[in-house]
Coordinates of C-alpha atoms and ligand atoms in Angstrom, one line a residue:
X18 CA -17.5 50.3 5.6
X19 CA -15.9 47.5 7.2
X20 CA -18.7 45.6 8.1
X21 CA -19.5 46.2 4.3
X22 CA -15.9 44.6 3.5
X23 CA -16.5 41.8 6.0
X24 CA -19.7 40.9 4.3
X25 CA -19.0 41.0 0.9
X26 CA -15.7 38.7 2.0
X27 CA -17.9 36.3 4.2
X28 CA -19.9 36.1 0.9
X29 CA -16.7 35.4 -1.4
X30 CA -15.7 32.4 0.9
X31 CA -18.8 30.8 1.2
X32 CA -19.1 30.7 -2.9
X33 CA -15.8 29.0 -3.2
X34 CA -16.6 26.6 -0.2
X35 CA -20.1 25.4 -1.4
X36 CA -18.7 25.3 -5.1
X37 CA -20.9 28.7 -6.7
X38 CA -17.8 30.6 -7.7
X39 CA -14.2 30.0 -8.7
X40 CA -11.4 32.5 -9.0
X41 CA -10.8 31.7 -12.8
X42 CA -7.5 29.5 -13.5
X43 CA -7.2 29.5 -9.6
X44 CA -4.0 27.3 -9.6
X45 CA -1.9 29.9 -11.1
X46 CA -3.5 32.6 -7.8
X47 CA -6.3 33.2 -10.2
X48 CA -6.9 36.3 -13.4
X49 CA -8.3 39.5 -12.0
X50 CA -12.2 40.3 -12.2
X51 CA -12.6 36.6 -13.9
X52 CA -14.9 34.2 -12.3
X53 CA -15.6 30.6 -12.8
X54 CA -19.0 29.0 -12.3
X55 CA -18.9 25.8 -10.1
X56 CA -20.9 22.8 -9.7
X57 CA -23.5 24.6 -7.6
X58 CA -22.9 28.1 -9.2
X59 CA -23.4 26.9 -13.1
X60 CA -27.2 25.4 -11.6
X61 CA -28.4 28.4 -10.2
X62 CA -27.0 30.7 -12.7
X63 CA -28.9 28.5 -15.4
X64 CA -32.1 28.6 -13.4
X65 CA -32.0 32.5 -13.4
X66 CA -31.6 32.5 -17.1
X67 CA -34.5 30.2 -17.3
X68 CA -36.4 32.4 -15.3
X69 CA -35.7 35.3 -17.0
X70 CA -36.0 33.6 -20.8
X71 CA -39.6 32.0 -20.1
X72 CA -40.8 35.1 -18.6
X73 CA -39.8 36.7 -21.9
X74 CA -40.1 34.6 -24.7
X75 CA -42.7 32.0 -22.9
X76 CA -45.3 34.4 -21.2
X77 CA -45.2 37.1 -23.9
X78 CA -46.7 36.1 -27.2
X79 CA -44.7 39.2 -28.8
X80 CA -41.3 38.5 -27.9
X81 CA -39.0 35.6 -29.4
X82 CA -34.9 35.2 -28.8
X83 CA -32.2 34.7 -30.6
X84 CA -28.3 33.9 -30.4
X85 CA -25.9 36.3 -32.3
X86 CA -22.0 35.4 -32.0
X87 CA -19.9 37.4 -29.8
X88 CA -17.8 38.4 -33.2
X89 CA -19.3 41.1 -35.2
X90 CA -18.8 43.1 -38.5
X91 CA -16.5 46.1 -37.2
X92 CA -18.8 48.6 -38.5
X93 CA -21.2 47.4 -35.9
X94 CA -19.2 49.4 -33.1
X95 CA -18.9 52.3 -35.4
X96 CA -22.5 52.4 -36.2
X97 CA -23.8 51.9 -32.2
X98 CA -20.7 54.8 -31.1
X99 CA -18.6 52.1 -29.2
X100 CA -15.7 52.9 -30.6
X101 CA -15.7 56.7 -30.2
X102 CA -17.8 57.0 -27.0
X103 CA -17.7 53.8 -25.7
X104 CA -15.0 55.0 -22.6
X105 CA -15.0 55.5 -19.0
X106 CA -12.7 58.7 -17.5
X107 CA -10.2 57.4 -15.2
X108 CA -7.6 59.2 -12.4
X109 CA -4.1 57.6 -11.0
X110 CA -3.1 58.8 -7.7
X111 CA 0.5 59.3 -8.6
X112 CA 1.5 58.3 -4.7
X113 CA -0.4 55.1 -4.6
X114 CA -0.1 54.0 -8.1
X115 CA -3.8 53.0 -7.8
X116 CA -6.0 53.8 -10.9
X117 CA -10.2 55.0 -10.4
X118 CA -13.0 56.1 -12.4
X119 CA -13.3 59.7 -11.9
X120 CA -16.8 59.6 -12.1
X121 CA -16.9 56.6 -9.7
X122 CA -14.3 58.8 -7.3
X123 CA -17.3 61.6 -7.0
X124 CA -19.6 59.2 -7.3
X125 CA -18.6 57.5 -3.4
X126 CA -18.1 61.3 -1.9
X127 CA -22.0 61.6 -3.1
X128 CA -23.2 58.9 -1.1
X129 CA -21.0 59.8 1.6
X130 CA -23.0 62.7 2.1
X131 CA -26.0 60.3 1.4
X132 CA -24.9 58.5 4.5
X133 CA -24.9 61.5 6.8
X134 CA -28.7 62.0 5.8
X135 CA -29.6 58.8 6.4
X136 CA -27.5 59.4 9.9
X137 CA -29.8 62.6 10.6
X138 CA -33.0 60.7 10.1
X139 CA -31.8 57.5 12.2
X140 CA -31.2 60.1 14.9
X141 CA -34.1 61.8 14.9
X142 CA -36.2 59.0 14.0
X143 CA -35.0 57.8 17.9
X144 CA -35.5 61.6 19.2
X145 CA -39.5 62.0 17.9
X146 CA -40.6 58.2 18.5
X147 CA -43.9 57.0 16.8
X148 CA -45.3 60.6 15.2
X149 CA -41.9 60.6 13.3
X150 CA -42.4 61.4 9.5
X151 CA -39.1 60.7 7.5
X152 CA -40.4 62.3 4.5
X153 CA -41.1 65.4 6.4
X154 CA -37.7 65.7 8.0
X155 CA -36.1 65.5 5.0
X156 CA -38.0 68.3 3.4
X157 CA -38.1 70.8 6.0
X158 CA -34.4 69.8 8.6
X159 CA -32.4 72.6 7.7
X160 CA -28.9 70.5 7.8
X161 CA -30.7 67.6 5.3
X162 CA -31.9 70.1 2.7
X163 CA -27.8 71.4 2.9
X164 CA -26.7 67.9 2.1
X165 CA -30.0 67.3 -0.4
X166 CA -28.7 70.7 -2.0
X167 CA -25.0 69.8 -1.6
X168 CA -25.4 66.3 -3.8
X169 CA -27.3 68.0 -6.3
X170 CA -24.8 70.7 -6.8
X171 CA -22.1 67.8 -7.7
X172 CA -24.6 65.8 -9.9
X173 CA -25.2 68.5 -12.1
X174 CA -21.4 69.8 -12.6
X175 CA -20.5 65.9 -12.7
X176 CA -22.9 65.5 -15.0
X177 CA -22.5 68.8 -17.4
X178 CA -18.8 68.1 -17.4
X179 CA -18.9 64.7 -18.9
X180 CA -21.3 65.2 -21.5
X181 CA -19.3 68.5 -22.2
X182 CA -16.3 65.8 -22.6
X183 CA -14.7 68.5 -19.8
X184 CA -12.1 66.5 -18.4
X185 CA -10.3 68.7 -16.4
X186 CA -13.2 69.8 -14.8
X187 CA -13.5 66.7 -13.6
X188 CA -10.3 66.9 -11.9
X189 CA -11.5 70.2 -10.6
X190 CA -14.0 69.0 -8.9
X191 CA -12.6 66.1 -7.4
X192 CA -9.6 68.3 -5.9
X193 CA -12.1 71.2 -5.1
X194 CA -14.3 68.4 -3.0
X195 CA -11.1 67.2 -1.7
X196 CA -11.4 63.5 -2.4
X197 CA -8.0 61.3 -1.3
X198 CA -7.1 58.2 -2.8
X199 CA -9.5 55.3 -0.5
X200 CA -6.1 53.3 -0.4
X201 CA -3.6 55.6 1.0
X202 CA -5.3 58.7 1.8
X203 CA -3.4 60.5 -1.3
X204 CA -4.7 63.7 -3.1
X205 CA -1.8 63.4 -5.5
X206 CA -3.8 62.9 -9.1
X207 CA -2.8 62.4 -12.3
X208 CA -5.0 64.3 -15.4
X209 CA -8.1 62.6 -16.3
X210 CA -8.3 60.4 -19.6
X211 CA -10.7 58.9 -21.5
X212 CA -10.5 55.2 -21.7
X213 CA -12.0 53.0 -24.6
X214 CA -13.3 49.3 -22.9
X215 CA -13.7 47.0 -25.9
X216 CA -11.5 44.3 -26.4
X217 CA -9.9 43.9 -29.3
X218 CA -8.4 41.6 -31.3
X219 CA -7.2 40.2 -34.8
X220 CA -8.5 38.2 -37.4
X221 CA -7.2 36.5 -40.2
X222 CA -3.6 35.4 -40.3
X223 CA -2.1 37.6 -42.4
X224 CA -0.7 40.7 -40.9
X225 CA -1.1 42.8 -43.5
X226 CA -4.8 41.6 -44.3
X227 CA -5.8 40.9 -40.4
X228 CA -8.8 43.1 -39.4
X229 CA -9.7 44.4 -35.9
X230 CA -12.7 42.9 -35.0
X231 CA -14.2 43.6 -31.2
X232 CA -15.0 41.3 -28.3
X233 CA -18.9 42.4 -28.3
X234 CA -19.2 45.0 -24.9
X235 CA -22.8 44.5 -25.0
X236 CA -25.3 41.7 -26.6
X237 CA -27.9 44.2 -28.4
X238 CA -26.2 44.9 -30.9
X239 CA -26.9 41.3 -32.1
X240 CA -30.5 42.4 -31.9
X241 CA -30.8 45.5 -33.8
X242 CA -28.5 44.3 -36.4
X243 CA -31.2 41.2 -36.8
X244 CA -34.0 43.0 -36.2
X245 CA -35.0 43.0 -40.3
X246 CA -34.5 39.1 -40.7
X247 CA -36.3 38.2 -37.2
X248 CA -39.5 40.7 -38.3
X249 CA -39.6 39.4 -41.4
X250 CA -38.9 35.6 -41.1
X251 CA -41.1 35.6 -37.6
X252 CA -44.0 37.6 -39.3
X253 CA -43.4 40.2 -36.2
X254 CA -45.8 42.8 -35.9
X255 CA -45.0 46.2 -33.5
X256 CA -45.1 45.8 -31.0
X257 CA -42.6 43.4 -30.5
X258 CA -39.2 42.4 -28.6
X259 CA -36.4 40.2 -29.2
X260 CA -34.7 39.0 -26.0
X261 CA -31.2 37.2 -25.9
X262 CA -28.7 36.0 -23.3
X263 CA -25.0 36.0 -23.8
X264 CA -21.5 36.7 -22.9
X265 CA -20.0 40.2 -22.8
X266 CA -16.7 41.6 -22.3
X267 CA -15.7 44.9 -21.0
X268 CA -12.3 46.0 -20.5
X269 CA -13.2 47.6 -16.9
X270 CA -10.7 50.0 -15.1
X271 CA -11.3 48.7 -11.8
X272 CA -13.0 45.6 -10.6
X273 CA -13.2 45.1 -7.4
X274 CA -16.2 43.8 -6.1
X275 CA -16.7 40.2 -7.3
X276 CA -18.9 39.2 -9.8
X277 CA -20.7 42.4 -9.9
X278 CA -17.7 44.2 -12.3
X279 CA -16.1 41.3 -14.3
X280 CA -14.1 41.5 -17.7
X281 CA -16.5 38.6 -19.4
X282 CA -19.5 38.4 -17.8
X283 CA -23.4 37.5 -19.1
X284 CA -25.8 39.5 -20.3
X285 CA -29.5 38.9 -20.5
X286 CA -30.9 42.0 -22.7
X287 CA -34.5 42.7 -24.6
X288 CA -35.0 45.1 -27.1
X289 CA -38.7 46.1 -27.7
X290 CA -39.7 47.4 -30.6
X291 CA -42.6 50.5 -30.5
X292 CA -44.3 52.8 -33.2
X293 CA -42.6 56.6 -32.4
X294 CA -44.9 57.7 -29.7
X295 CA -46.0 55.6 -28.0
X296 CA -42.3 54.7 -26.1
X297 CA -42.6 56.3 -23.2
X298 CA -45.9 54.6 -22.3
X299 CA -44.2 51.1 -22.8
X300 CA -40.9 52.7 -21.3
X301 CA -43.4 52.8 -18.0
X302 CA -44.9 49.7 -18.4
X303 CA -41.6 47.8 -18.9
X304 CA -40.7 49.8 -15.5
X305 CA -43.0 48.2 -13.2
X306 CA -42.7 44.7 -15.2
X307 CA -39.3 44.4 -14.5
X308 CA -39.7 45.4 -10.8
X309 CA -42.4 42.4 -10.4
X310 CA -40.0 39.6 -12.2
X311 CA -37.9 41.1 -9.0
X312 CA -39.9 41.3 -6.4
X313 CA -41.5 37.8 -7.5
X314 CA -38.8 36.4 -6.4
X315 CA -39.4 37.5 -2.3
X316 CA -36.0 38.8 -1.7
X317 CA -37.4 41.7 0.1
X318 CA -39.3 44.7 -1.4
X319 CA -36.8 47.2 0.7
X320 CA -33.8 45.2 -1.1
X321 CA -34.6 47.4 -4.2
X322 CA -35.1 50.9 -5.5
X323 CA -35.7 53.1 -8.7
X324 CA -32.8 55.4 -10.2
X325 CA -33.9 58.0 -12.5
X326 CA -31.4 58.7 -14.6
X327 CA -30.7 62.8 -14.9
X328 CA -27.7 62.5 -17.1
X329 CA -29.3 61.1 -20.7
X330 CA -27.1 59.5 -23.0
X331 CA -27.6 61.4 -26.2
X332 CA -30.2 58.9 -28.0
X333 CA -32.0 58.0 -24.9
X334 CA -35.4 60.0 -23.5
X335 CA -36.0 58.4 -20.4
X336 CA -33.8 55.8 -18.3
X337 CA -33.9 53.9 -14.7
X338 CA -31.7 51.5 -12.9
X339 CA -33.2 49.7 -10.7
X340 CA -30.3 48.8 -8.2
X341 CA -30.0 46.1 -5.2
X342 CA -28.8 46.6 -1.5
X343 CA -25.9 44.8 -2.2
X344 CA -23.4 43.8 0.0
X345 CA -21.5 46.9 -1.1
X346 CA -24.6 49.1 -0.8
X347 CA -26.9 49.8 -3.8
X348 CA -25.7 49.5 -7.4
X349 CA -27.2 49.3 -10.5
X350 CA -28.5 45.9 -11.2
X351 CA -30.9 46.6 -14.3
X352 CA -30.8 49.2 -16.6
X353 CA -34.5 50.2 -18.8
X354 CA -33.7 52.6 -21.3
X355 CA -35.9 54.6 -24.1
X356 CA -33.4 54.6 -26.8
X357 CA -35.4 56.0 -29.8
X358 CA -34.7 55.0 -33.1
X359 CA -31.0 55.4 -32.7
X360 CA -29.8 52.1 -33.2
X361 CA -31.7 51.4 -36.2
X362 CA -31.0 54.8 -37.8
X363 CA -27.4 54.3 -37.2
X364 CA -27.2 50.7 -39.0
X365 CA -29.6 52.3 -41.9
X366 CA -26.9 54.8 -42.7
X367 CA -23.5 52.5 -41.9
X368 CA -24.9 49.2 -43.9
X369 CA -27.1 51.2 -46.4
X370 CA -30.0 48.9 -45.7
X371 CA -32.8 49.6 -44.9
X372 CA -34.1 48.7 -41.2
X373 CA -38.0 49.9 -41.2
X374 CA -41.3 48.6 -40.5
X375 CA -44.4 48.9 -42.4
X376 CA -47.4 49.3 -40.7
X377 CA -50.6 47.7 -41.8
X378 CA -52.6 50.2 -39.8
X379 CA -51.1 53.7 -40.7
X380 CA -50.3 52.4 -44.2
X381 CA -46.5 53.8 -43.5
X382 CA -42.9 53.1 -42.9
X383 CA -41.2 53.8 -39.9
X384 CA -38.3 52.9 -38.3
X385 CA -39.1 51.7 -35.0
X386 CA -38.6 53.6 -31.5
X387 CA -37.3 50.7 -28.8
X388 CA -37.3 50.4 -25.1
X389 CA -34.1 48.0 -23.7
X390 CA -34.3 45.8 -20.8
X391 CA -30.5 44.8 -19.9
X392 CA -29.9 42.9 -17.1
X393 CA -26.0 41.6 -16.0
X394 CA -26.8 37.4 -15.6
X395 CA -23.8 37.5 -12.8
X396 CA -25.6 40.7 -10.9
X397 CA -28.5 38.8 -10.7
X398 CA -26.5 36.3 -9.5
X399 CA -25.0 38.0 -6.6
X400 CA -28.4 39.5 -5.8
X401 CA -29.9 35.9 -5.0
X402 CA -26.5 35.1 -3.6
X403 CA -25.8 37.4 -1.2
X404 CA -29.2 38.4 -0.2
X405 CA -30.0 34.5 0.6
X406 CA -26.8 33.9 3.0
X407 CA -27.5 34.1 6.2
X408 CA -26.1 33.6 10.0
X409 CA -28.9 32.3 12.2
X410 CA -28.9 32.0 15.8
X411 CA -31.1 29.2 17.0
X412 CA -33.1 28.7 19.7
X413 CA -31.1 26.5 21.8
X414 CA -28.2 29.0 21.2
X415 CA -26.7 27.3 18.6
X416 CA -25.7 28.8 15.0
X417 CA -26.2 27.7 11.3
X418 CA -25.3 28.7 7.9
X419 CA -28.1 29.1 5.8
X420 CA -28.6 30.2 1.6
X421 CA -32.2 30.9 1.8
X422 CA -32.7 31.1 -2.3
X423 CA -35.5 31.0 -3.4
X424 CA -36.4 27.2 -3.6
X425 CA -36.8 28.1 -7.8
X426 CA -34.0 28.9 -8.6
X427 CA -31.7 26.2 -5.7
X428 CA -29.3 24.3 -7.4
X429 CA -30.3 21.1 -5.2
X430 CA -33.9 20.9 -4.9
X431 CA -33.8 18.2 -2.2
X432 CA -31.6 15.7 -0.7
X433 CA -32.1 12.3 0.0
X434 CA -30.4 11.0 3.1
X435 CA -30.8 7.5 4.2
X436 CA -30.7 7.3 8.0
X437 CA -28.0 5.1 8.3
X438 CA -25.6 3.1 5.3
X439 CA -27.3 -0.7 6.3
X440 CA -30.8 -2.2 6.3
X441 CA -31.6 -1.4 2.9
X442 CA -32.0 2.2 3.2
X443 CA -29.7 3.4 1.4
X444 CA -31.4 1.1 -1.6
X445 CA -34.9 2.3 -0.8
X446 CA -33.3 5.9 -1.0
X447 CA -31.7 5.3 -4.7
X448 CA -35.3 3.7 -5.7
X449 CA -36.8 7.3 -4.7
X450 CA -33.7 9.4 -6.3
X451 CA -34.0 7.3 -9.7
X452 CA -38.2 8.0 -9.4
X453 CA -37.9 11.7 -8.7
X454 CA -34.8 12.8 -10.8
X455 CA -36.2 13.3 -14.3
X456 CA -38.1 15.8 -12.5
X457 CA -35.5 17.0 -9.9
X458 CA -32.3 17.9 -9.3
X459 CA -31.7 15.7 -6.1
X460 CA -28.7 14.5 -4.6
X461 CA -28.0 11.2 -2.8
X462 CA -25.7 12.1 0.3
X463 CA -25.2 9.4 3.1
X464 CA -22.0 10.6 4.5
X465 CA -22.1 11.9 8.4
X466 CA -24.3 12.3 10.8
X467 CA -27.9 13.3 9.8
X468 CA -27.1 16.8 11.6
X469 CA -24.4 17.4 9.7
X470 CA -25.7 17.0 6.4
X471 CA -29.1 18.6 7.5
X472 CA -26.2 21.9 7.9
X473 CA -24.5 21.0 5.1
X474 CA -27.8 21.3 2.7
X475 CA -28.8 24.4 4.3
X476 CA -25.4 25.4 3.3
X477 CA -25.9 24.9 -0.1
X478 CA -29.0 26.3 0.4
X479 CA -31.1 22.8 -0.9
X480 CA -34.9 23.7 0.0
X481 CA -35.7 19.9 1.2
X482 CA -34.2 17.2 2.9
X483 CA -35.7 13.7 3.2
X484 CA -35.0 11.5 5.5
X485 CA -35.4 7.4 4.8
X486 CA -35.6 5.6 8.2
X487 CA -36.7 2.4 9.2
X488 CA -40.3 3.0 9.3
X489 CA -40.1 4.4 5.6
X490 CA -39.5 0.6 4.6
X491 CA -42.6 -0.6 6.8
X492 CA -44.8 2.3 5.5
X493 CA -44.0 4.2 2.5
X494 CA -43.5 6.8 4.2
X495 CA -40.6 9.5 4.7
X496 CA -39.9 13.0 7.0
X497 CA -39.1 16.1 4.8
X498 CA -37.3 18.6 6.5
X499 CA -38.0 22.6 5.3
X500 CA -34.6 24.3 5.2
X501 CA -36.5 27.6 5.9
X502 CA -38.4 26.7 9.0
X503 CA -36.5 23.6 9.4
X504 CA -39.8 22.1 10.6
X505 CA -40.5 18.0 9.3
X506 CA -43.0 16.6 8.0
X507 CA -44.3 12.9 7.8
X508 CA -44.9 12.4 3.7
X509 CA -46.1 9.2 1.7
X510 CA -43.1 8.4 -0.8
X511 CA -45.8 8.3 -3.3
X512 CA -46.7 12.3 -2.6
X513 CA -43.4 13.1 -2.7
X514 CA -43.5 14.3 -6.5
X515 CA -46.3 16.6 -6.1
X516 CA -45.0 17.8 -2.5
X517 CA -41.7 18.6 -4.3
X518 CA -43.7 20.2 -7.6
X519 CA -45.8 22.8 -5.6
X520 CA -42.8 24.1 -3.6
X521 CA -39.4 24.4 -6.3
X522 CA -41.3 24.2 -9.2
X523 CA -40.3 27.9 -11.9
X524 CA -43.8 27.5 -13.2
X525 CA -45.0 28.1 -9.7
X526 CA -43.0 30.9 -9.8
X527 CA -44.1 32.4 -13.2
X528 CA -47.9 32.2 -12.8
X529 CA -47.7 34.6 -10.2
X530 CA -46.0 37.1 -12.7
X531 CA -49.7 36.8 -14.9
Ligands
ATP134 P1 -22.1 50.4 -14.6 O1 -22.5 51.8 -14.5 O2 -22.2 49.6 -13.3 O3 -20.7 50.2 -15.2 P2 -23.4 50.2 -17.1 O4 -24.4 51.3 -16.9 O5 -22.2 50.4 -17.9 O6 -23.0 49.6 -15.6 P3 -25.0 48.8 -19.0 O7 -24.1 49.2 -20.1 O8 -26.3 49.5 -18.8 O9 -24.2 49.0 -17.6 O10 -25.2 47.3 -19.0 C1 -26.4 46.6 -18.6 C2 -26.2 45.7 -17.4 O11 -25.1 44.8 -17.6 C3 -25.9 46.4 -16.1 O12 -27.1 46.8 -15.5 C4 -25.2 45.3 -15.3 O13 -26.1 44.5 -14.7 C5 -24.5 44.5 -16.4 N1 -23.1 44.8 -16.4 C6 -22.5 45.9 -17.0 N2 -21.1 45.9 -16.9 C7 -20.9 44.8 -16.2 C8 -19.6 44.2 -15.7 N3 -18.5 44.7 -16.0 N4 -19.7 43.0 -15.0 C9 -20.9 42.5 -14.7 N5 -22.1 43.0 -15.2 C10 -22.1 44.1 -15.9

């Protein structure tokens, strides 16, 4: 646990060092779960969105976006259940003064006993040497299947109590598995209440007149509530999606873990739209699409992991996570969801309007089933960010810092870094920067030693550095230095573009997704 804490602070600094992330208004000690991009962090953040929106609306002829505004008509929220269901159950420990999710409370004891298994199989794993079968242990080791049954016990009555809207067996259980307060070791708890996390707020001047409208807590909405002018303006035929990337807000109870449980954070959400049917099929096949835009991106196969959801929400037939070993441990990154027609059904009845498709092929209307893909932009974020950092020791004992991101998605794609500040290098260097940039994002830095700024780039995690020495001005030529392998290369200026192009180029990146 506190290696965990150590990691996840290590990776805190190093954002606000290199410029990624900001405490937001950090001059006045900064507002709780509120982050500011920085000069590095607003790059890559924008490189994952393009990454995500061309592998959406580019690579799939069925699926175009749109941009709804954060403000919608209040009987949205009625319509979708946000404002009657839309809450999280939370538990003060009346000692500490500290306020949980219940669910979240149980949640942590669970993996807990998740730990102890994986403890069990580390051990034996060292007892029975090569022959040992992990899968085999955990079906048949006598202690494992009590844990196994033990976790299954609590995600059932967890579970059953919370769509039974059974509060205080919620309390129950966490004083029955005798769970203490993380901070002071407290069993002292208050009742459990439901909590509503939409923001809201007022429009129109008049008191009297003023309206409560809702900081959207979740961008499809915009989406379903367009779905009728984007089918029929776009000529859409099902299937089809419409994808869209935007700002959310969430009134959290706790956030504390960085970026991965902010206030206002980014969503980047596709809503696909199936004859009734056929939804579990492309529920599958959105699955394993999702998981290859991940693993596409080579942060390591083991970094993720399918989470079946056993606890439906009461319009969904099938939902997954897929989480990511975060620094914290795994958490839902991505959610995929089969949410049958209830969206649509609900606007029908609240607007009056009707939201159906007619299909050319079974002569009919229908209103469409849909399949979500929803995505946090920041989680994705820390995903790439944490995973990349990393605390090398070199072979002649030495250490560096390195951000290993994908070169993609880097903020920096490569440095230019003129030997010395004299002999015209530094002017040869600007000729290459003011060739390359309407291609690249490439920085001029001249300042220290060419160590230095080789660790400082690696740092900031900038795929290539290249070097302009004297022999670049007798011939054309330049040494490009791999942050990865940190191996160099002698390179004609004149390659330079398609050197560059192969290596940190997205559509490099999406081609492999065909
Ligand atoms: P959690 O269980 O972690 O609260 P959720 O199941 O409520 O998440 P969804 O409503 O499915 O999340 O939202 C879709 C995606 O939006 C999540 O997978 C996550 O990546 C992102 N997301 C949700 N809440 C937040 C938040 N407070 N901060 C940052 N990202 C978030």
């Amino acid at each position: 646990m506190a290696q965990q804490e150590d990691q996840l602070k290590y990776v805190i600094s190093h954002a606000k060092e290199y410029g990624y992330i900001f405490p937001s208004s950090d001059i006045y000690d900064g507002l709780s779960a509120t982050y500011d991009y920085g000069q590095n962090g607003v790059l890559l953040k924008n490189n994952i969105k393009e990454y995500w929106w061309k592998s959406m609306i580019q690579l799939h002829e069925n699926i175009v976006g749109i941009d709804a505004a954060i403000f919608m008509h209040p009987t949205t929220w009625k319509a979708s259940g946000h404002i009657d269901a839309f809450n999280d159950p939370m538990i003060d420990n009346k000692d500490s003064k500290k306020r949980y999710r219940a669910d979240v409370l149980v949640e942590d004891h669970i993996a807990k006993i998740e730990a102890k298994i994986e403890k069990e199989i580390t051990k034996a794993a060292k007892r029975f040497g090569d022959e040992f079968d992990a899968e085999m242990f955990k079906k048949t080791n006598p202690r494992v299947q009590r844990y196994l049954i033990e976790i299954n016990e609590i995600s059932s009555r967890l579970a059953k109590s919370l769509t039974d809207n059974d509060l205080a067996d919620v309390k129950l259980l966490i004083e029955e598995l005798g769970i203490a307060d993380p901070v002071s070791g407290s069993k002292n708890w208050t009742d459990v209440r439901q909590f509503n996390l939409m923001f809201g707020t007022q429009l129109g001047s008049v008191a009297e007149q003023s309206q409560t409208l809702y900081l959207r807590p979740e961008t499809a909405q915009g989406i379903f509530v367009n779905f009728l002018n984007v089918q029929r303006t776009g000529r859409m035929k099902v299937p089809f999606g419409i994808a869209q990337i935007g700002k959310a807000f969430r009134n959290e109870i706790v956030a504390r873990q960085f970026i991965f449980r902010m206030r206002e954070f980014e969503q980047m959400e596709m809503q696909f739209f199936v004859t009734p049917g056929t939804e579990l099929e492309a529920y599958e096949a959105w699955k394993q699409k999702r998981m290859q835009w991940h693993l596409n991106l080579g942060l390591g196969e083991a970094n993720y992991r399918f989470h079946n959801h056993e606890k439906l929400a009461h319009y969904a037939n099938a939902a997954a996570d897929i989480e990511f070993n975060f620094p914290f441990g795994f958490k839902e990154l991505e959610g995929i969801h089969s949410r049958t027609d209830f969206d649509l059904r609900q606007h029908e009845q609240h607007s009056g309007k009707k939201l159906q498709y007619f299909d050319p092929e079974q002569q009919k209307n229908y209103i469409p089933y849909v399949i979500e893909t929803s995505i946090g932009l920041d989680r994705m974020f820390l995903a790439v960010f944490s995973s990349a950092l990393k605390n090398e020791e070199l072979e002649d004992g030495s250490e560096r810092v390195v951000l290993k991101i994908p070169a993609a998605l880097a903020p920096i794609k490569a440095a230019i870094l003129p030997l010395i500040k004299k002999d015209g290098l530094p002017e040869l260097a600007h000729q290459i920067l003011n060739d390359l940039k309407f291609d690249f994002n490439i920085e001029f830095d001249e300042k220290d030693s060419i160590g230095k700024r080789y660790r400082r780039h690696d740092a900031i995690g900038t795929p290539f550095c290249i070097t302009i020495d004297h022999d670049s001005l007798e011939n054309q030529t330049v040494t490009v230095r791999d942050r990865d392998s940190m191996s160099q290369e002698r390179i004609s200026i004149e390659n330079l573009r398609s050197y560059l192009s192969k290596r940190v180029s997205l559509n490099a990146l999406l081609k492999n997704l065909e």
